[in-house]
Short mmCIF file of C-alpha atoms in Angstrom, two decimals:
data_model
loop_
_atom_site.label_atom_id
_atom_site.label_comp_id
_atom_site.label_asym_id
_atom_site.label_seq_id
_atom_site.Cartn_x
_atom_site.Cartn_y
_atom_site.Cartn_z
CA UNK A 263 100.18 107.87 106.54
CA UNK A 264 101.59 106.77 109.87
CA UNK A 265 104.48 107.35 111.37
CA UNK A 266 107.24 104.54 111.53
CA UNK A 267 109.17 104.94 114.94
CA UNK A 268 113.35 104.83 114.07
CA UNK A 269 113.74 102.89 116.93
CA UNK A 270 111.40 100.20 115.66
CA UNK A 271 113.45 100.39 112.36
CA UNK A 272 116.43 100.24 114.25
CA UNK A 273 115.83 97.39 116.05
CA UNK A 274 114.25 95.40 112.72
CA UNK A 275 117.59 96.12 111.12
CA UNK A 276 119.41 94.78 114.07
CA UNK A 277 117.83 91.63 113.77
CA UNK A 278 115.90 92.04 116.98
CA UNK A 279 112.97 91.24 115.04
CA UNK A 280 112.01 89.28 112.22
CA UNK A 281 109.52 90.16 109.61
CA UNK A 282 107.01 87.54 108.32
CA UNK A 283 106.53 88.28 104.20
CA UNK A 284 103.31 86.49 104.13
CA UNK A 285 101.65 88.90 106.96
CA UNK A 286 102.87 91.62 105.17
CA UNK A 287 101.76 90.55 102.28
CA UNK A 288 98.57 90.02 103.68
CA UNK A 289 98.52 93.54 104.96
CA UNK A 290 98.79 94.97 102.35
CA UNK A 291 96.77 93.33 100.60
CA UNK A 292 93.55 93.77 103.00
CA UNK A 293 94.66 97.74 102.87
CA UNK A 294 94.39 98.00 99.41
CA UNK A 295 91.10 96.39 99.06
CA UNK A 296 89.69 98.62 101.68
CA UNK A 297 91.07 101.66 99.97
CA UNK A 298 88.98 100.08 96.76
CA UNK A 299 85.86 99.95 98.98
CA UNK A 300 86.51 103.59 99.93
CA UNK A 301 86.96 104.84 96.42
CA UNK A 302 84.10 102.86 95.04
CA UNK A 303 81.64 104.35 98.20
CA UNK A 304 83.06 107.52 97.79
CA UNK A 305 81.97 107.71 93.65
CA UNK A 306 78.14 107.50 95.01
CA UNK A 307 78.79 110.48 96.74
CA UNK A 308 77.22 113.55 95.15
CA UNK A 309 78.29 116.83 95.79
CA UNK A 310 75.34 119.29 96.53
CA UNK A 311 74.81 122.24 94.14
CA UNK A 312 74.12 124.61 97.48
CA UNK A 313 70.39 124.44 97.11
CA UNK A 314 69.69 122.37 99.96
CA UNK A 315 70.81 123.72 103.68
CA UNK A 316 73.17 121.41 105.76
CA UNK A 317 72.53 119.53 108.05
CA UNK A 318 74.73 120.88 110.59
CA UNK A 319 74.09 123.30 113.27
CA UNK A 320 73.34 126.67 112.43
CA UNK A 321 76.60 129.00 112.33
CA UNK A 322 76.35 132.58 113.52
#
């Protein structure tokens, strides 16, 4: 998660700022489904049962 900055949130609650619902909305929205994409990619992933060497450089 990201940090929020409290003087961002300071100034929103001021009234400095004002929020549009429908981007947010639409933020969130477009996060969730690419958390869905992750999850769905990461299920084809298949751990390996150690048989096979990585593919990584060699550690000493």
């Amino acid at each position: 998660m990201h940090v929020i900055d409290p003087e961002l949130v300071r100034r929103v609650a001021g009234g400095r700022y004002q929020v549009d619902p429908h981007a947010v909305a639409e933020a969130m929205l477009r996060r969730r489904a690419r958390l869905n994409e992750l999850r769905r990619l990461s299920r084809m992933l298949v751990a390996s049962d150690g048989e096979f060497p990585s593919a990584g450089p060699k550690q000493r």
